[in-house]
Structure formats: C-alpha cells, structure tokens
Amino acid sequence: MSGSEPRRVEREVVCPFCALLCDDLEVAVDGNRLAVLAKGCSRAAEAFARPLPDDLRPRVRGEPVALDTALARAAELLATARLPLLAGLEADLSGLRAAVALAERTGGVLDPMAEEGARAQLLTVERAGWVTGTLAEARNRPDLVLLLGDGWRTTAPRLVERVLLPAVRLDDRPRRIVQLGGAPPEEAAIEHFPCPDESLPDRVALLRALLRARSIAAPEPLRELTQAIRAAAYRLLVWSIGSLAQPALLALHAAALTRELNAEGRAIGLPLAAAPGAVTARQLFLWQAGVPDPVSYADGAPEHDPGRWCGERLLGEEATDLLVWIDAFGTRPSPITTVPTVLLSRPGSPSSGTPEVAFPIATPGLDHPGDLYRTDPVVALRSRGLRRTAALPTVAAVLAAIGERLPPPRI
Ligand code: SF4
C-alpha cells in the first residue's frame, strides 16, 4: 500500500530515457510506483515502471553501509587517485555541474564516453561545421526527409510520431520521406532505398556528386531522388551516428551535403544523440570550460585533447586509476574494467562487476526535477519530479558531499 491516493499526471511530464525528451507523457503515480498511461514508447513504459528495490543503501565492495561510510570511502579513493576519470555522465545539469567541480578539484578527466562514432562526428564538426535545426523545424518545415540508415528508430523510438509523421504540422505541404539503407521501414509513408550499411557513406557521396550535376553512372532511382532533393524547398537529413558502420565518413558526407544544399533552398541535419546526459554535458562544458568533451583538469586549466583524454583509452591502458561512473537514468551500465570504480546509478540497474563504492541515486524526471538538453542541443527542458524518494540522494548531492570530505586543496 502506498498510503496516498494514486494520481494521474497529464501535463509537463518529460521522459528522460532518450535524448528526444518527449514532454507529452501521461503517467500514473501510486506511491513509489509509476506507470506510463499514454504517449510513451515501450522503452519509456519499462523505464518508468521499473520497481525500486527494497534496499537502497550504498555499498562498499558489495556490502551495504551507511551513506556516510560510502561517502568517506569515495572521498578517500578520489583524494589518492592520480588521474580520476568521471564518465558516463548521465545526469541532469546540476549533477553534471557537481561532476565538473569534482574534476576541477581532483585534477580529473570528464568524458561521457557516449556512442561509438560520436567523437569522429565531433571532429568533423570542429573541422568543417554543419547546418542543423531544432526538432520543431524538423517536424514542421521539411518537404523532403532523407533518413540515413535505420538507427534513428532505436535511438529515438517516437521519432515517427513526434517529428516525421506528426498528426499536425504548421506547414501542410506534402512531405516525402526516403530511408537510405537499413531494414525496410514498417510505415508505408516511408520509401526505402536498400543499400548495404557499409556503402551508406558512398551513397551519400554519390548523391552529393549527382547534385553537383556530375555526369557519372548512378542507378535510376538515385537519379530520380537527386531530382527530388533538388526540387524540394526544405530538406531534412536524419542520422544516428552510433548505429552507423562508418561513422566518420558518414558524418563528413552528411554534414557536407547539408552545407551544399543550403546554396539553394534550405536544408538541415538532425544528428540524433542517444542519451540526454551526454548532450547536456557537452553544452555545460562548452559554456563552463570553453571546450567540448573530453575535458581534462589534470593540469589545472581545462584541456580538450580527444586523443589524449579519451576515456576508453585511459581505461584500456589503465592510465586512469579511478573510474567514477554516473548513470542516473539506468540506461548505460559501467564498462567492464579492472580500474577501481565508484558507481552512481539508478537502483536496480545492471552493473559490470562489483564496484569499490556504489551509490543508488535518484533519477531526474522521476525522483526529482532536473534540467536536460535535448538531441537538438539548443533546447533545454525541465523534467519534473513525480514521486518522493527521500532515501535516494541526487547525483549533485552525492558528488558535493564527496567534495566536502576531500582534503583542502593545496595552494
Ligand atoms: S522516444 Fe525517448 S523520450 Fe520519447 S517516450 Fe520513448 S524513450 Fe522517452
């Protein structure tokens, strides 16, 4: 028994379980139990309904301990670590601010270690730039949509309903949607141009060449598509970099295609990120440190050197001696590693091995309000807290309490 009346919440419920951050869910709250009643996808339904375990105590080497004991042990590990790595970084803005403060204090490295290909994509943007738009533009404006591969379906499960084929659009011009490669779409409204995954970057490169009116051999359907792209007033390219076989090459051609198409008419890219924490972290780093991830405070000032401070490399070569893995949404288990780990994760999340210290923590949007950035990273949403879970501290609270237990900084 929950002790209070079940209630239905129908307004301003933001789902934090992918970077689409759908803000239209209807949920039932019955004490600690949550259920999606309408508008969610199957991922949201499972994630909201995941029950809270009875035992929410922190653990040291698998043994339940008092919060103060766990905080003291985590502080001891951080105080003696040569190069701590704070990664995962799936938290709300205040949790991530606390992570930056802790990295600054301990000379650590911050790296979301998000999707494969995300780093290559960032390098492409840094070198050549791209033209992107918001979900509102993507939903309302395009008359031609090009989906590159089918990774968008798992990265953003409600993309069809929220963006590609919404019930209402501001611009009611007919919209043509074509998917290059991937599995055949289930929606009749989405055309499919089959193409092996590894050839997708070449197809996009071929489209670029055809659009520049090069007289080169190309299959007739691709020629026809070229004409349609040329004739369209507003084109949208969608891709999910983590799902692609050659992410660096694909990001390069997709970014170039959006730039080139803007010479006549309008075109935007919608690169879909998988998780809101990584998007939020990048925005925070940009305005706070002046550089994107990964960010190192090993030498005091923030430094962005993707090769040197890459979290995967630091772990693989054991160049880091402490991993602090943050996963407030329970969507990204910590990597398998021999490096001692301090884990902050949603209770009941799968874990790899036994961490040195584990803190069950509150989930933004479920257990407390929090600010998160969407996949179109100019838009931040405030997710509300739906239930009261006093036994679960926030990421911000745990990291701040660890910081308070560190020895005073050397001057
Ligand atoms: S698509 Fe993403 S944000 Fe929307 S309900 Fe599903 S998991 Fe949540």
Coordinates of C-alpha atoms in Angstrom, one line a residue, residues 116-279:
E116 CA 30.7 4.9 -30.9
G117 CA 31.3 7.5 -33.7
A118 CA 30.3 10.5 -31.5
R119 CA 34.0 11.5 -31.3
A120 CA 34.5 11.2 -35.0
Q121 CA 31.4 13.2 -35.6
L122 CA 32.6 15.9 -33.3
L123 CA 35.9 16.1 -35.1
T124 CA 34.0 16.6 -38.4
V125 CA 32.0 19.4 -37.0
E126 CA 35.1 21.1 -35.5
R127 CA 36.9 21.0 -38.8
A128 CA 34.1 21.8 -41.3
G129 CA 30.9 22.7 -39.5
W130 CA 27.4 21.7 -40.3
V131 CA 23.9 23.1 -40.6
T132 CA 21.5 21.6 -38.1
G133 CA 18.0 22.6 -36.9
T134 CA 15.6 22.0 -34.0
L135 CA 13.0 19.3 -33.6
A136 CA 10.4 22.0 -34.2
E137 CA 11.9 22.8 -37.6
A138 CA 12.3 19.2 -38.4
R139 CA 8.7 18.5 -37.5
N140 CA 7.1 21.4 -39.3
R141 CA 9.2 22.6 -42.2
P142 CA 10.7 19.9 -44.5
D143 CA 9.0 18.7 -47.7
L144 CA 11.7 16.1 -48.2
V145 CA 13.3 13.9 -45.5
L146 CA 16.3 11.7 -46.0
L147 CA 16.8 9.1 -43.3
L148 CA 20.4 7.7 -43.4
G149 CA 20.2 4.1 -42.2
D150 CA 17.6 2.9 -39.7
G151 CA 19.4 3.6 -36.4
W152 CA 17.0 6.5 -35.8
R153 CA 14.3 4.0 -34.9
T154 CA 16.1 2.6 -31.8
T155 CA 17.8 5.9 -30.9
A156 CA 14.6 7.9 -30.8
P157 CA 11.7 5.4 -30.7
R158 CA 8.9 8.1 -31.2
L159 CA 10.6 10.0 -34.0
V160 CA 7.9 9.0 -36.5
E161 CA 5.0 10.2 -34.3
R162 CA 6.8 13.3 -32.9
V163 CA 8.8 14.5 -35.9
L164 CA 8.5 12.6 -39.2
L165 CA 4.7 12.0 -39.4
P166 CA 3.1 14.1 -36.7
A167 CA -0.7 14.4 -36.6
V168 CA -0.4 18.2 -37.0
R169 CA 2.2 20.3 -38.8
L170 CA 2.5 24.1 -39.3
D171 CA 3.4 23.6 -42.9
D172 CA 1.0 21.3 -44.7
R173 CA 2.9 20.8 -48.0
P174 CA 3.1 17.1 -48.9
R175 CA 6.2 15.5 -47.3
R176 CA 8.3 12.8 -49.0
I177 CA 10.3 10.6 -46.7
V178 CA 13.0 8.3 -48.0
Q179 CA 15.2 5.9 -46.0
L180 CA 18.6 5.0 -47.5
G181 CA 19.8 1.6 -46.3
G182 CA 18.8 -0.1 -43.0
A183 CA 15.9 -2.6 -42.6
P184 CA 12.7 -1.8 -44.7
P185 CA 10.6 0.7 -42.7
E186 CA 7.2 -0.6 -41.4
E187 CA 5.5 2.7 -42.3
A188 CA 4.0 2.8 -45.8
A189 CA 4.7 6.5 -45.9
I190 CA 8.5 5.9 -45.7
E191 CA 10.1 4.8 -49.0
H192 CA 13.1 2.5 -48.8
F193 CA 16.2 2.6 -51.0
P194 CA 18.1 -0.5 -50.0
C195 CA 21.8 -0.2 -49.5
P196 CA 24.3 -2.2 -47.5
D197 CA 25.3 -0.4 -44.2
E198 CA 29.0 -0.2 -45.2
S199 CA 28.0 1.5 -48.5
L200 CA 25.9 4.2 -47.0
P201 CA 28.6 6.9 -46.9
D202 CA 29.3 6.2 -50.6
R203 CA 25.6 6.6 -51.4
V204 CA 25.6 10.0 -49.8
A205 CA 28.8 10.9 -51.5
L206 CA 27.2 9.8 -54.8
L207 CA 24.2 12.0 -54.1
R208 CA 26.5 14.9 -53.5
A209 CA 28.2 14.3 -56.8
L210 CA 24.9 14.0 -58.7
L211 CA 23.6 17.1 -57.1
R212 CA 26.7 18.9 -58.4
A213 CA 25.5 17.7 -61.9
R214 CA 28.5 15.5 -62.4
S215 CA 27.9 13.1 -65.3
I216 CA 28.6 9.9 -63.5
A217 CA 26.9 6.5 -63.6
A218 CA 24.2 6.0 -61.0
P219 CA 21.2 3.8 -60.6
E220 CA 18.0 5.4 -61.9
P221 CA 16.2 5.5 -58.5
L222 CA 19.1 7.6 -57.1
R223 CA 19.0 9.9 -60.1
E224 CA 15.3 10.4 -59.5
L225 CA 16.0 11.0 -55.8
T226 CA 18.6 13.6 -56.8
Q227 CA 15.9 15.5 -58.8
A228 CA 13.5 15.3 -55.9
I229 CA 16.2 16.7 -53.5
R230 CA 17.0 19.5 -55.9
A231 CA 13.3 20.4 -56.4
A232 CA 12.5 20.3 -52.7
A233 CA 12.3 23.6 -50.8
Y234 CA 13.3 22.3 -47.3
R235 CA 15.3 19.2 -46.9
L236 CA 16.0 17.3 -43.7
L237 CA 18.7 14.7 -43.2
V238 CA 18.4 12.4 -40.1
W239 CA 21.0 10.0 -38.8
S240 CA 22.1 8.3 -35.6
I241 CA 25.8 8.2 -35.6
G242 CA 26.2 5.4 -33.0
S243 CA 24.4 2.9 -35.3
L244 CA 26.4 3.5 -38.5
A245 CA 29.1 1.3 -39.9
Q246 CA 31.5 4.1 -41.0
P247 CA 30.5 7.0 -38.7
A248 CA 33.4 9.3 -39.5
L249 CA 32.8 9.1 -43.3
L250 CA 29.1 9.3 -43.0
A251 CA 29.2 12.4 -40.7
L252 CA 31.6 14.0 -43.1
H253 CA 29.3 13.5 -46.2
A254 CA 26.1 14.2 -44.3
A255 CA 27.5 17.5 -42.9
A256 CA 28.8 18.4 -46.4
L257 CA 25.5 17.6 -48.0
T258 CA 23.5 19.9 -45.7
R259 CA 26.0 22.7 -46.3
E260 CA 25.9 22.3 -50.0
L261 CA 22.1 22.1 -50.2
N262 CA 21.8 25.4 -48.5
A263 CA 23.3 27.1 -51.6
E264 CA 19.8 26.8 -53.0
G265 CA 16.8 26.4 -50.8
R266 CA 17.1 25.2 -47.2
A267 CA 18.5 22.0 -45.6
I268 CA 19.2 21.0 -42.1
G269 CA 20.7 18.0 -40.4
L270 CA 19.3 16.2 -37.4
P271 CA 22.1 14.1 -35.9
L272 CA 20.3 12.1 -33.2
A273 CA 22.0 11.6 -29.9
A274 CA 21.1 8.6 -27.8
A275 CA 21.1 9.9 -24.3
P276 CA 20.3 13.3 -22.8
G277 CA 23.2 13.3 -20.3
A278 CA 25.9 13.4 -22.9
V279 CA 24.1 16.3 -24.8

